[in-house]
Coordinates of C-alpha atoms and ligand atoms in Angstrom, one line a residue:
X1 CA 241.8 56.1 -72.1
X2 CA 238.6 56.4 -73.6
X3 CA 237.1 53.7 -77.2
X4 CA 237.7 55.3 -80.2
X5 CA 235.4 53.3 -81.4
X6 CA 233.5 56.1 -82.1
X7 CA 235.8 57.6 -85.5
X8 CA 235.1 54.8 -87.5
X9 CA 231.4 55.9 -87.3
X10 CA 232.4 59.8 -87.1
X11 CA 234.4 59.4 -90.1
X12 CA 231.9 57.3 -92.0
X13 CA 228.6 59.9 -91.7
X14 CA 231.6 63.0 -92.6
X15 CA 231.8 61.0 -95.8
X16 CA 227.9 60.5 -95.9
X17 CA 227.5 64.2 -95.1
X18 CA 229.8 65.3 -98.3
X19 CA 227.5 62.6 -100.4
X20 CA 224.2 64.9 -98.7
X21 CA 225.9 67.9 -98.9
X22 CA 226.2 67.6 -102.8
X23 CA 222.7 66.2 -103.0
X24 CA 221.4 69.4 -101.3
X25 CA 223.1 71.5 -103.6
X26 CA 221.3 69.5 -106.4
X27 CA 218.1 69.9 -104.5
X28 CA 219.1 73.4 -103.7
X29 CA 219.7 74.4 -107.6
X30 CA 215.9 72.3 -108.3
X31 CA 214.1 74.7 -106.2
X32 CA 215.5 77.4 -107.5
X33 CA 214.2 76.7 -111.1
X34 CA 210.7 76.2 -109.3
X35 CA 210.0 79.5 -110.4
X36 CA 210.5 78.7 -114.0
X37 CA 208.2 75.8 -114.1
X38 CA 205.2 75.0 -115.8
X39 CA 202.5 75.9 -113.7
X40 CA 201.1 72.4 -113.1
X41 CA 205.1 71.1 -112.0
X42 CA 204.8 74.4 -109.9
X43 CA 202.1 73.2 -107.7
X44 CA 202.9 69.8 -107.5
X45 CA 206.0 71.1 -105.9
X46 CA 204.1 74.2 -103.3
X47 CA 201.8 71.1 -102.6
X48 CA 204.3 68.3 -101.4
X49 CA 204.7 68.2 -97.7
X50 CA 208.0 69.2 -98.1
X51 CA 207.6 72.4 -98.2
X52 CA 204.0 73.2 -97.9
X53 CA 204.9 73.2 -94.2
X54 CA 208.2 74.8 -94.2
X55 CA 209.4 78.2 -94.5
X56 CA 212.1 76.9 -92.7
X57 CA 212.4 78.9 -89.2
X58 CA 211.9 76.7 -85.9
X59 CA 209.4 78.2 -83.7
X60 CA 210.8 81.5 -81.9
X61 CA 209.0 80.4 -78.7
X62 CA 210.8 76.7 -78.4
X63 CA 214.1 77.7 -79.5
X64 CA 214.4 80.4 -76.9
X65 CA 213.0 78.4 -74.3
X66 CA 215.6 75.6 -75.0
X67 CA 218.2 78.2 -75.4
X68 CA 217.2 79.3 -71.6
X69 CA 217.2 75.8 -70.7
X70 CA 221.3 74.9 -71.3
X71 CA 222.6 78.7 -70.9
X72 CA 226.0 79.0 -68.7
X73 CA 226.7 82.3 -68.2
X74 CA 230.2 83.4 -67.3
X75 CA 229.5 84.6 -64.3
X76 CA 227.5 81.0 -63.4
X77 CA 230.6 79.2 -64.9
X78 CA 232.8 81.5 -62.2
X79 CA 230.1 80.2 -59.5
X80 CA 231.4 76.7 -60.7
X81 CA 234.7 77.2 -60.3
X82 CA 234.7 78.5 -57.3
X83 CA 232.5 76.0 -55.7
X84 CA 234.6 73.0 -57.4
X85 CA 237.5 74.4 -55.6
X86 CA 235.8 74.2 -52.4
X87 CA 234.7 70.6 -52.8
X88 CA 238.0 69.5 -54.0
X89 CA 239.3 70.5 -50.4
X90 CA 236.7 69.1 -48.5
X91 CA 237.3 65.5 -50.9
X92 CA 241.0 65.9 -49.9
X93 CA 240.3 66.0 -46.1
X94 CA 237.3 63.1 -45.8
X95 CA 235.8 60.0 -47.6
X96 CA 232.6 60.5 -49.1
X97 CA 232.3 63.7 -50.0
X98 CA 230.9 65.0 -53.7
X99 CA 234.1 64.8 -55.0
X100 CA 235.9 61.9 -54.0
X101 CA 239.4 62.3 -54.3
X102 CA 241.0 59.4 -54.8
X103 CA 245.3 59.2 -53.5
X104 CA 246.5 57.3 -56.8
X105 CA 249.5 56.2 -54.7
X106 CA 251.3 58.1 -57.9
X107 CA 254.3 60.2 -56.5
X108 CA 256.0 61.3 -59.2
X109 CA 255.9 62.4 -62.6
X110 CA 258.6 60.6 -65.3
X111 CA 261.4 62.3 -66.7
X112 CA 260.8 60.4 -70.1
X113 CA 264.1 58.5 -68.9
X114 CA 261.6 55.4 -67.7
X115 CA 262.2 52.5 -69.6
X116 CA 260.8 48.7 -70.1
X117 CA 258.5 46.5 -71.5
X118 CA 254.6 46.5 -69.9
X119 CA 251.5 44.6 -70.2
X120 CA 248.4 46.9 -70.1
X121 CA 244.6 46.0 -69.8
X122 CA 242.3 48.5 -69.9
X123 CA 238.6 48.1 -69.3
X124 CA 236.7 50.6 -71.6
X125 CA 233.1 51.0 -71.6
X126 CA 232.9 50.0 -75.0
X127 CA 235.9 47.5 -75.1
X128 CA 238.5 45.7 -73.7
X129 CA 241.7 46.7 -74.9
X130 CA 245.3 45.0 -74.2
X131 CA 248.6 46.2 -74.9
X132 CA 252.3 45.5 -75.0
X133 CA 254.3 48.7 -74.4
X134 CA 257.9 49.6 -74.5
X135 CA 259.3 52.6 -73.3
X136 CA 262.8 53.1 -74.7
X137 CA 263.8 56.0 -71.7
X138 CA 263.8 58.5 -74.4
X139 CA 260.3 59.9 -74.2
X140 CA 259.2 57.4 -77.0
X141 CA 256.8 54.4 -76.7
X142 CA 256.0 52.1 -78.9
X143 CA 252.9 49.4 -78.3
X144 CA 251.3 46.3 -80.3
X145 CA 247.3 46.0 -79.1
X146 CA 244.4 44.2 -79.8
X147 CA 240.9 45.2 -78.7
X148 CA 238.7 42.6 -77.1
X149 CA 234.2 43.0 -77.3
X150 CA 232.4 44.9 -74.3
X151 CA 229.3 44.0 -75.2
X152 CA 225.9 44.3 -72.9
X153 CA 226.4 41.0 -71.6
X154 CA 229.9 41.2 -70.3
X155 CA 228.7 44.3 -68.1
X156 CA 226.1 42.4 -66.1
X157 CA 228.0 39.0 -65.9
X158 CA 229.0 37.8 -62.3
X159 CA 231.7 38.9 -61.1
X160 CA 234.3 35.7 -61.6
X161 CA 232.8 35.5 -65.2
X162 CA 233.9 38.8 -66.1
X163 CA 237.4 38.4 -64.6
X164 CA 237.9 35.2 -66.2
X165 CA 236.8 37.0 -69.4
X166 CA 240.1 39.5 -68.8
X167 CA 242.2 37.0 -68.2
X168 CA 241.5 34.8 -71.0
X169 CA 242.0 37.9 -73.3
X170 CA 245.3 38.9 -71.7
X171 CA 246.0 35.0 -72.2
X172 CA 244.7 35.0 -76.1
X173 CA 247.2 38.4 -76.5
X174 CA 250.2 36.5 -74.9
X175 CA 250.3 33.9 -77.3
X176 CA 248.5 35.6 -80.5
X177 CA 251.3 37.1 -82.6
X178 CA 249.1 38.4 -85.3
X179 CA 247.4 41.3 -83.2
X180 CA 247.1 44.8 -85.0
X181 CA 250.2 46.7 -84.9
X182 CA 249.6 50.3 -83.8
X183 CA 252.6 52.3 -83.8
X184 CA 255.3 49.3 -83.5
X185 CA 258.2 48.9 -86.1
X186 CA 260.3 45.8 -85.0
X187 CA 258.2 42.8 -83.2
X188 CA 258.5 43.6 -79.8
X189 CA 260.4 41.4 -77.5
X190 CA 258.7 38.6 -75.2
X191 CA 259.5 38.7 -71.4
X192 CA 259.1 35.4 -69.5
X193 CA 257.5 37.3 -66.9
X194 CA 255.0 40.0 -68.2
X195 CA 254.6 43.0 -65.5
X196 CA 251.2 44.0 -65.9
X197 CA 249.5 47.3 -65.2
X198 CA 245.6 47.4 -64.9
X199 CA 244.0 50.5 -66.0
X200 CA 240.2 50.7 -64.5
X201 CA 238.3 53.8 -65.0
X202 CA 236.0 53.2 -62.2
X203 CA 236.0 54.7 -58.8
X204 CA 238.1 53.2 -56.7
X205 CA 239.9 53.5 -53.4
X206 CA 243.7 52.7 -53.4
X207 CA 245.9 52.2 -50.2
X208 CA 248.5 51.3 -52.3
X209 CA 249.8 51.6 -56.2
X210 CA 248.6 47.8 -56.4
X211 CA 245.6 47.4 -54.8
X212 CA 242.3 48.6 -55.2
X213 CA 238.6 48.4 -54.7
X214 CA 235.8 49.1 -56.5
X215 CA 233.2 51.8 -54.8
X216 CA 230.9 51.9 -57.6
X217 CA 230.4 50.7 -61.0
X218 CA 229.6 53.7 -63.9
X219 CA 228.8 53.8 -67.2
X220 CA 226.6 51.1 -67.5
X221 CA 228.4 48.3 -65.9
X222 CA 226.3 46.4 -62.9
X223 CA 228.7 43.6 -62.5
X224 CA 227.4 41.5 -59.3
X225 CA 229.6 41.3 -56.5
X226 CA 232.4 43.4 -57.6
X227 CA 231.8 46.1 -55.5
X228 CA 233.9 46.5 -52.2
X229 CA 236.2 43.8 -53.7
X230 CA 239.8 44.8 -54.8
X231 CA 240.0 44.4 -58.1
X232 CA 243.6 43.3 -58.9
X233 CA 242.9 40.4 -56.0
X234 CA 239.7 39.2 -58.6
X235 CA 242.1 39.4 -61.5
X236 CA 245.0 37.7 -59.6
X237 CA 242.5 34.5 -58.9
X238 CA 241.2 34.9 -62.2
X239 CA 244.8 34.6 -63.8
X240 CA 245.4 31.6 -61.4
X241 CA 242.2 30.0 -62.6
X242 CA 243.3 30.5 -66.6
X243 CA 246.6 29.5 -66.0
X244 CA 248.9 32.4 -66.5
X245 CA 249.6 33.5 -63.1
X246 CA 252.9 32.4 -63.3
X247 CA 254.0 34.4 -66.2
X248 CA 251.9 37.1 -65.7
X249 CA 252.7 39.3 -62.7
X250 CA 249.7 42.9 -61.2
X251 CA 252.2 45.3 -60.7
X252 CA 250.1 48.7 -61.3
X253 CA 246.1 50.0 -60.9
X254 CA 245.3 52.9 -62.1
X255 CA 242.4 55.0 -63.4
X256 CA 242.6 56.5 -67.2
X257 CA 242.9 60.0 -66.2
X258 CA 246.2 59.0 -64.2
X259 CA 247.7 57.1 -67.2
X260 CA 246.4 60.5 -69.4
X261 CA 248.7 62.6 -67.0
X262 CA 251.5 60.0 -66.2
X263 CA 251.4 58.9 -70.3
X264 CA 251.3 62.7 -71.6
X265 CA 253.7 64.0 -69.2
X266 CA 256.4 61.3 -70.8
X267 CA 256.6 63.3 -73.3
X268 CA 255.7 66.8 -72.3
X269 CA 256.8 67.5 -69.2
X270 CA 254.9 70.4 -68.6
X271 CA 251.8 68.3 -67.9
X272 CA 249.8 68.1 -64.4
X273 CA 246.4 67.0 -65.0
X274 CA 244.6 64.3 -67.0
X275 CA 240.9 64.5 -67.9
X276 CA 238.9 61.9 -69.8
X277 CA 235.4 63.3 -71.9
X278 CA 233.8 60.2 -73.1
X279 CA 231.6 57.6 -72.3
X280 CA 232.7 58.7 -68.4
X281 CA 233.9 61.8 -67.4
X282 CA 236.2 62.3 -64.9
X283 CA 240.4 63.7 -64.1
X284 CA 243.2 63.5 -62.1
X285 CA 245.6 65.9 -61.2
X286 CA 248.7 66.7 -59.2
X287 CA 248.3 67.6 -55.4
X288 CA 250.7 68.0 -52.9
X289 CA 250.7 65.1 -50.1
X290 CA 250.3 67.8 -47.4
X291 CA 246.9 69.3 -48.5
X292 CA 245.4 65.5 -48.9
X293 CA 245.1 65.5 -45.0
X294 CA 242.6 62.8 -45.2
X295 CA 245.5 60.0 -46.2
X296 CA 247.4 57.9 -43.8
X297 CA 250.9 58.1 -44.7
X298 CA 251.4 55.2 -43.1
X299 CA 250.3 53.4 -46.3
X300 CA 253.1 55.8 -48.4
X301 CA 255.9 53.7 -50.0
X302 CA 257.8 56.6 -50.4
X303 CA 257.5 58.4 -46.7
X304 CA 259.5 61.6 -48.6
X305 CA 256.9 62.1 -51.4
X306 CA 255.5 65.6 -51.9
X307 CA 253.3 65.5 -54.8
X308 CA 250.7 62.5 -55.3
X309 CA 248.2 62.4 -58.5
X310 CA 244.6 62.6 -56.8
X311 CA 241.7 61.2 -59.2
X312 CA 239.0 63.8 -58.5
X313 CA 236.3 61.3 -59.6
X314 CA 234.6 64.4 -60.5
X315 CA 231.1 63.0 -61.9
X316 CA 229.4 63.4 -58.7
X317 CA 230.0 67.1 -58.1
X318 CA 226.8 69.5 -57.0
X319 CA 224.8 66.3 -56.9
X320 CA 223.5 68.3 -54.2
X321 CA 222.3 70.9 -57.0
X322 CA 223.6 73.6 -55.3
X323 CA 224.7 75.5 -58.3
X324 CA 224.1 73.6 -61.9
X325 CA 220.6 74.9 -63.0
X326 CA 219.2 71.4 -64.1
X327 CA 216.3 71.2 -66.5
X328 CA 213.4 68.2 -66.8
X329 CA 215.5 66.7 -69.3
X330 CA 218.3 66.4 -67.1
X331 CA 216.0 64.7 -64.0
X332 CA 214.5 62.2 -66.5
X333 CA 218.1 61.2 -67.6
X334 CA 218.8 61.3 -64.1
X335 CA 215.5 59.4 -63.1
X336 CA 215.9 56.6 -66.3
X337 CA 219.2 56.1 -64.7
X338 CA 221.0 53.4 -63.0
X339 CA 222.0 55.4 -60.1
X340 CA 219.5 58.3 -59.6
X341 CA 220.4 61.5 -57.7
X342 CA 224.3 60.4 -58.2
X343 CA 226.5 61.2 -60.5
X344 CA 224.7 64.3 -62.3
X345 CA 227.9 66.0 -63.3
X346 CA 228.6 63.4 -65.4
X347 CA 225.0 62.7 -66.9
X348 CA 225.3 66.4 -67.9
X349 CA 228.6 66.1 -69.6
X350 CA 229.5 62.5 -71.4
X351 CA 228.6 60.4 -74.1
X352 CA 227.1 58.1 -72.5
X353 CA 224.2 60.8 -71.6
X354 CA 224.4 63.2 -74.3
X355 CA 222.3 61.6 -76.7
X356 CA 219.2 60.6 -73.7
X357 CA 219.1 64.4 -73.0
X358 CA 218.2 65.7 -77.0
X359 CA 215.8 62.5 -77.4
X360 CA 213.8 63.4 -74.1
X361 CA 213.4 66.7 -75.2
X362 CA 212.9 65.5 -78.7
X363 CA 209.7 63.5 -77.2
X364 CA 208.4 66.5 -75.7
X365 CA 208.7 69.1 -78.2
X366 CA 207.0 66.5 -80.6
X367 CA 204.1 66.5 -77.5
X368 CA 203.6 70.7 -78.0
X369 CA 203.7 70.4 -81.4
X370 CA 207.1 72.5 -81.9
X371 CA 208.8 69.7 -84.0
X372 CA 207.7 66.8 -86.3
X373 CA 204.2 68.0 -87.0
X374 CA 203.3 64.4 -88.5
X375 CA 204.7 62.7 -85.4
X376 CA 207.4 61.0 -84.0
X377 CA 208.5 57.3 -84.2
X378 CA 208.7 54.1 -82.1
X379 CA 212.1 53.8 -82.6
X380 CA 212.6 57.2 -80.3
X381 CA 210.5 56.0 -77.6
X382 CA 213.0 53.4 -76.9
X383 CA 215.1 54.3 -74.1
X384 CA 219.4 55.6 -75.9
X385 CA 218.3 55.3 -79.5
X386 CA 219.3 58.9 -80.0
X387 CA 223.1 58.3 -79.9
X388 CA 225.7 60.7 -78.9
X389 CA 227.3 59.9 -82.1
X390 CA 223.9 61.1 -83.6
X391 CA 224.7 64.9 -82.2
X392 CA 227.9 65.1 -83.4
X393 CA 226.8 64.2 -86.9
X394 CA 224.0 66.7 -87.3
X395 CA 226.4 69.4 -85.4
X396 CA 228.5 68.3 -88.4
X397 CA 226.3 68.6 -91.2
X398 CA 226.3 71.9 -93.0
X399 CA 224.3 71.5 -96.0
X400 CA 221.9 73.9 -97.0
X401 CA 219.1 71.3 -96.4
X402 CA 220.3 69.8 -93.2
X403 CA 220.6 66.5 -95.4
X404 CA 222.3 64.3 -93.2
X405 CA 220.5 65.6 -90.2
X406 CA 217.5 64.2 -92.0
X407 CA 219.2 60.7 -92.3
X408 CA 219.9 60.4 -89.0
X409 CA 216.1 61.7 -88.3
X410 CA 214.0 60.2 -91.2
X411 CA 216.6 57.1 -92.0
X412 CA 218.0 56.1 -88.4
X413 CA 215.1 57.5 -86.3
X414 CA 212.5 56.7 -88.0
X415 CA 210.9 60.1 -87.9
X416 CA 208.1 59.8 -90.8
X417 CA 208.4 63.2 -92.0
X418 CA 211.1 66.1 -90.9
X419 CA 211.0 70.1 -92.3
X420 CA 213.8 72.0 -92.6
X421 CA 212.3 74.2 -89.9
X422 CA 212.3 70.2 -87.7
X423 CA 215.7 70.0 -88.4
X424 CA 217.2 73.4 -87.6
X425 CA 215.9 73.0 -84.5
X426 CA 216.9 69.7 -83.5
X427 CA 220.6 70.8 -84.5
X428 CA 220.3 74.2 -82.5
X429 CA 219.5 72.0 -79.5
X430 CA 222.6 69.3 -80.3
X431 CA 224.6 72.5 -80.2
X432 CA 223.5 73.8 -77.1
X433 CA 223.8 70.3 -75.3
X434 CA 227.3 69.8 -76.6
X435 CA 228.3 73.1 -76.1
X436 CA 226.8 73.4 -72.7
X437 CA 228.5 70.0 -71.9
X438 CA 232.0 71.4 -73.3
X439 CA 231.1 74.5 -70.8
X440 CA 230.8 72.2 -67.8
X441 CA 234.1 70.2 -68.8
X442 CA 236.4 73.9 -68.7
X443 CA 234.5 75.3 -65.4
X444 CA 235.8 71.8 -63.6
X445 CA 239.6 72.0 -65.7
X446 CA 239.7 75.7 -64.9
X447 CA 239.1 74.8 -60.7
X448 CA 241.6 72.3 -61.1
X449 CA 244.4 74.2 -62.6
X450 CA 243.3 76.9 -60.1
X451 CA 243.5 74.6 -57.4
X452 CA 246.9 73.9 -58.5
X453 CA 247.7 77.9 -58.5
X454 CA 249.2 77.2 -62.3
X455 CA 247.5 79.7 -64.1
X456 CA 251.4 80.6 -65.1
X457 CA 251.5 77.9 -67.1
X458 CA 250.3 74.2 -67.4
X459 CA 249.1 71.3 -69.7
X460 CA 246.3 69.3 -69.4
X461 CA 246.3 65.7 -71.3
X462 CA 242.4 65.6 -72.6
X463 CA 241.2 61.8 -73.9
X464 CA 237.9 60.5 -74.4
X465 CA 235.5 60.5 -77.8
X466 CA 233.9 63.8 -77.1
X467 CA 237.0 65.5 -76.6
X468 CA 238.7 64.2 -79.9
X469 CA 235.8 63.8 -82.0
X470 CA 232.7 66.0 -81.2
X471 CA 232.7 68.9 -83.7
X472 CA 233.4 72.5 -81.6
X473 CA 234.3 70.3 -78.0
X474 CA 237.9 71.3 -78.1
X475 CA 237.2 75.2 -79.0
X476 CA 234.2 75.1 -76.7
X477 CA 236.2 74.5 -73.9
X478 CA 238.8 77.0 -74.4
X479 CA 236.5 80.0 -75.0
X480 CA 234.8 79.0 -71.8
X481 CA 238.4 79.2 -70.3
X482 CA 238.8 82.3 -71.8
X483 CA 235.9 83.3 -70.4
X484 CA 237.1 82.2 -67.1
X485 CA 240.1 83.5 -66.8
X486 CA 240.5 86.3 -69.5
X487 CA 243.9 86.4 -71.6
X488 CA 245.6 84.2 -68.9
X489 CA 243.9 81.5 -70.2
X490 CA 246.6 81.0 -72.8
X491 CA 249.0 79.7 -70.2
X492 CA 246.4 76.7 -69.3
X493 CA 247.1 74.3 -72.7
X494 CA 244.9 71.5 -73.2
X495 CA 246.2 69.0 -75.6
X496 CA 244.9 65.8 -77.1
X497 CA 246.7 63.2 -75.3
X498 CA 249.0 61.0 -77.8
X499 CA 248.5 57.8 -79.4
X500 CA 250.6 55.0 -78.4
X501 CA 248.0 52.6 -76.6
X502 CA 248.9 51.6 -73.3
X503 CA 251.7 54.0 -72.8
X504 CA 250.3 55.9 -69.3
X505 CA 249.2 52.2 -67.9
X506 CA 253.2 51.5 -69.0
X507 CA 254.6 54.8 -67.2
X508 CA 252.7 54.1 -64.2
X509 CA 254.1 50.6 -63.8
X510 CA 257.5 51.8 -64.6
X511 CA 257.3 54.5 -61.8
X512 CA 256.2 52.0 -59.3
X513 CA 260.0 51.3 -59.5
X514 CA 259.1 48.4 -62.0
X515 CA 261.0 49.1 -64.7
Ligands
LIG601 C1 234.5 56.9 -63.9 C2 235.9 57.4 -63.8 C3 236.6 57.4 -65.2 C4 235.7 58.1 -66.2 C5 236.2 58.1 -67.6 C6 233.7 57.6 -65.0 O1 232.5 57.1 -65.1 O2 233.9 57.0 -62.7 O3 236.7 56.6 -63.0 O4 237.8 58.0 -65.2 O5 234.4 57.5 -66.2 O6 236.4 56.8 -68.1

């Protein structure tokens, strides 16, 4: 499951955008006594910048350029889907493939009858987050967590470091009582052996539930020598090496979109897929063991299972560019990236790109003169200093002036001057990257659930920032389903996944016969 960091600082600029909003009306009531004014106050006012240069309208030319730029069409969205479908088999029957399509080693859903009490570490982009879940076998969880820094440094530091970093947190959380109580009641009672299930949103093969190793790091982690390794091993030696191993036993990997679907469907049944739209991007889903030809069954514990949850890993579809009509913005993201040429499904779609794509086209509308007449700043030369977070902000701000917009812009940016014609049009263009990104999200949820052939009736668990906190994501995607798939669409439910922390990483371990 995906930070949520990210509401503090939503909810913080919705309360600055009320303090804007009523300034704007202020502002908005000034000007319109401008005609009553003396006639000296009167051209004071026609001759400040403000609105010497403004009447307000961003220039037809750029906007409809732009708007060509991020346009999905339904019929290009239907292209999507049908292609998605296509890779999704080939990722089922071979390795490397655009889709990878990960066996989770997950064969069954709960009943909401699973029961016990669970470690859970889960490696965020922005955080490190352990748990201690109990499922009481009724389809209720309740967890205690505390949330450990992810800073910069922790994503470049070798790999031993970094595992010893996970283990001394899991070790800090073992023996700190006082760590924020999320949804827990009664203090939660202490095992002598701790069954720990590791949820690591990374790409990673499994040949078994416990086991796992890393193919490629994403989202900004470069960790040295992690790659090719399994991942529970490093943690294993790592909790060796703090100390802990003893009371502290791996019994679960898994990827957040499994423990969105495993967590959700605890408590809605109904659920067969779990999709993550934050920093990453990515979902798992239910498939039945016969269409994943590509996996040994010798490596099945269960040799009777149908159904196994298959992580799409679906950030590197059409990096081929076979169908997504890319833009320059998109190829210098992709080029300023860590890994060029890969992953450009996801550098069109999360928050970790969002923000890149607006300030690269905020550089070169500033170059033809469409936007910020008196020029741009330092501060957006430097490379993610337009934040995601930033978007969602001005999509949220509906003052008459664009007020907060010009906070972010003037206040955060550093942009010397802004008009309201400048800010109109850098809002137009958050909406159509967000919306365009929400567009994406439902042509890749609508090839799941028809891969799945449950367009009678499914829910899919949604996590991630974007998801629960960009303005419009949620209502973007669904009219794009709609669009999809006309007045069926209805049947495909997409639901915020729930908020006890750590409860998928505790349903996985608990199916792994754990409990
Ligand atoms: C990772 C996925 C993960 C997603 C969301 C992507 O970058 O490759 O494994 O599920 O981010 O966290």
């Amino acid at each position: 499951m995906e930070p949520r960091s990210a509401h503090f600082f939503l909810g913080l600029s919705t309360g600055i955008a009320m303090c804007s909003g009523l300034f704007s009306l202020y502002t908005g009531w000034l000007l319109a006594q401008t005609p009553y004014l003396e006639p000296a106050a009167g051209k004071y006012l026609a001759d400040s910048p403000q609105l010497a240069d403004d009447d307000g309208i961003p220039p037809a030319e750029a906007m409809a350029r732009l708007s060509e730029m991020y346009a999905l069409s339904t019929d290009k969205l239907n292209q999507i889907v049908r292609l998605f479908v296509v890779e999704m088999k080939k990722g089922l029957a071979a390795d490397g493939q655009s889709l990878l399509m990960i066996p989770s080693h997950v064969t069954s859903l709960p009943t909401g009858r699973e029961h016990g009490s669970y470690l859970v570490l889960d490696l965020h982009a922005a955080m490190l987050r352990v748990a201690e879940v109990v499922l009481d076998g009724h389809s209720n969880a309740r967890s205690r967590q505390k949330t450990f820094t992810i800073s910069q440094k922790h994503k470049t530091l070798p790999r031993d470091e970094l595992f010893d970093y996970l283990a001394e947190c899991l070790a800090e959380f073992i023996h700190d009582d006082e760590s924020d109580s999320v949804v827990s009641s009664p203090p939660l009672e202490r095992p002598s052996l701790f069954k720990l299930s590791f949820t690591f949103s990374f790409p990673s093969t499994q040949k078994s539930l416990d086991a796992g190793s890393l193919i490629l790091w994403t989202k900004g982690f470069a960790n040295p020598g992690v790659v090719g390794e399994d991942v529970v091993q490093l943690l294993r030696a790592a909790l060796v090496r703090k100390g802990i191993a003893n009371i502290v036993e791996i019994v679960a990997l898994a990827n957040g979109t499994t423990t969105n679907l495993v967590g959700h469907a605890y408590t809605q049944p109904s659920t067969l897929a779990g999709v993550i739209v934050g920093t990453g991007t990515n979902c798992a889903y239910v498939e039945s063991v016969e269409n994943i030809t590509k996996l040994d069954r010798r490596t099945l514990k269960n040799k009777d299972a149908k159904d196994m949850v298959v992580n799409v890993e679906w950030g590197g579809f059409d990096d081929g560019e076979v169908i997504i009509p890319r833009n320059k913005y998109d190829v210098k993201v992709d080029r300023s990236s860590k890994e060029v040429g890969k992953r450009t499904f996801e550098k069109m779609i999360s928050g970790m790109y969002l923000g890149e794509i607006v300030r690269f086209a905020l550089m070169d509308l500033t170059k033809t003169g469409d936007i910020f007449r008196a020029g741009g700043s330092p501060e957006l030369q430097k490379a993610n200093s337009f934040e995601t977070s930033f978007m969602a902000r001005i999509e949220r701000d509906h003052s008459l002036d664009l007020g907060d917009t010009r906070t972010v812009l003037e206040g955060m940016l550093k942009i010397p001057h802004t008009t309201l014609a400048d800010r109109r049009l850098v809002k137009s263009l958050c909406e159509l990257v967000g919306k365009r990104s929400a567009r994406l999200t439902a042509a890749a949820v609508a090839a799941i659930v028809t891969k799945m052939n449950k367009l009678d009736g499914c829910t899919v668990a949604i996590g991630g920032s974007l998801f629960e906190s960009y303005p419009h994501y949620s209502n973007r995607m669904r009219d794009a389903m709609q669009e999809i798939f006309g007045i069926t669409a209805e049947y495909v439910v997409l639901e915020q996944i729930g908020n006890v922390i750590g409860q998928g990483g505790a349903v996985v371990a608990a199916l792994a016969g754990h409990s």
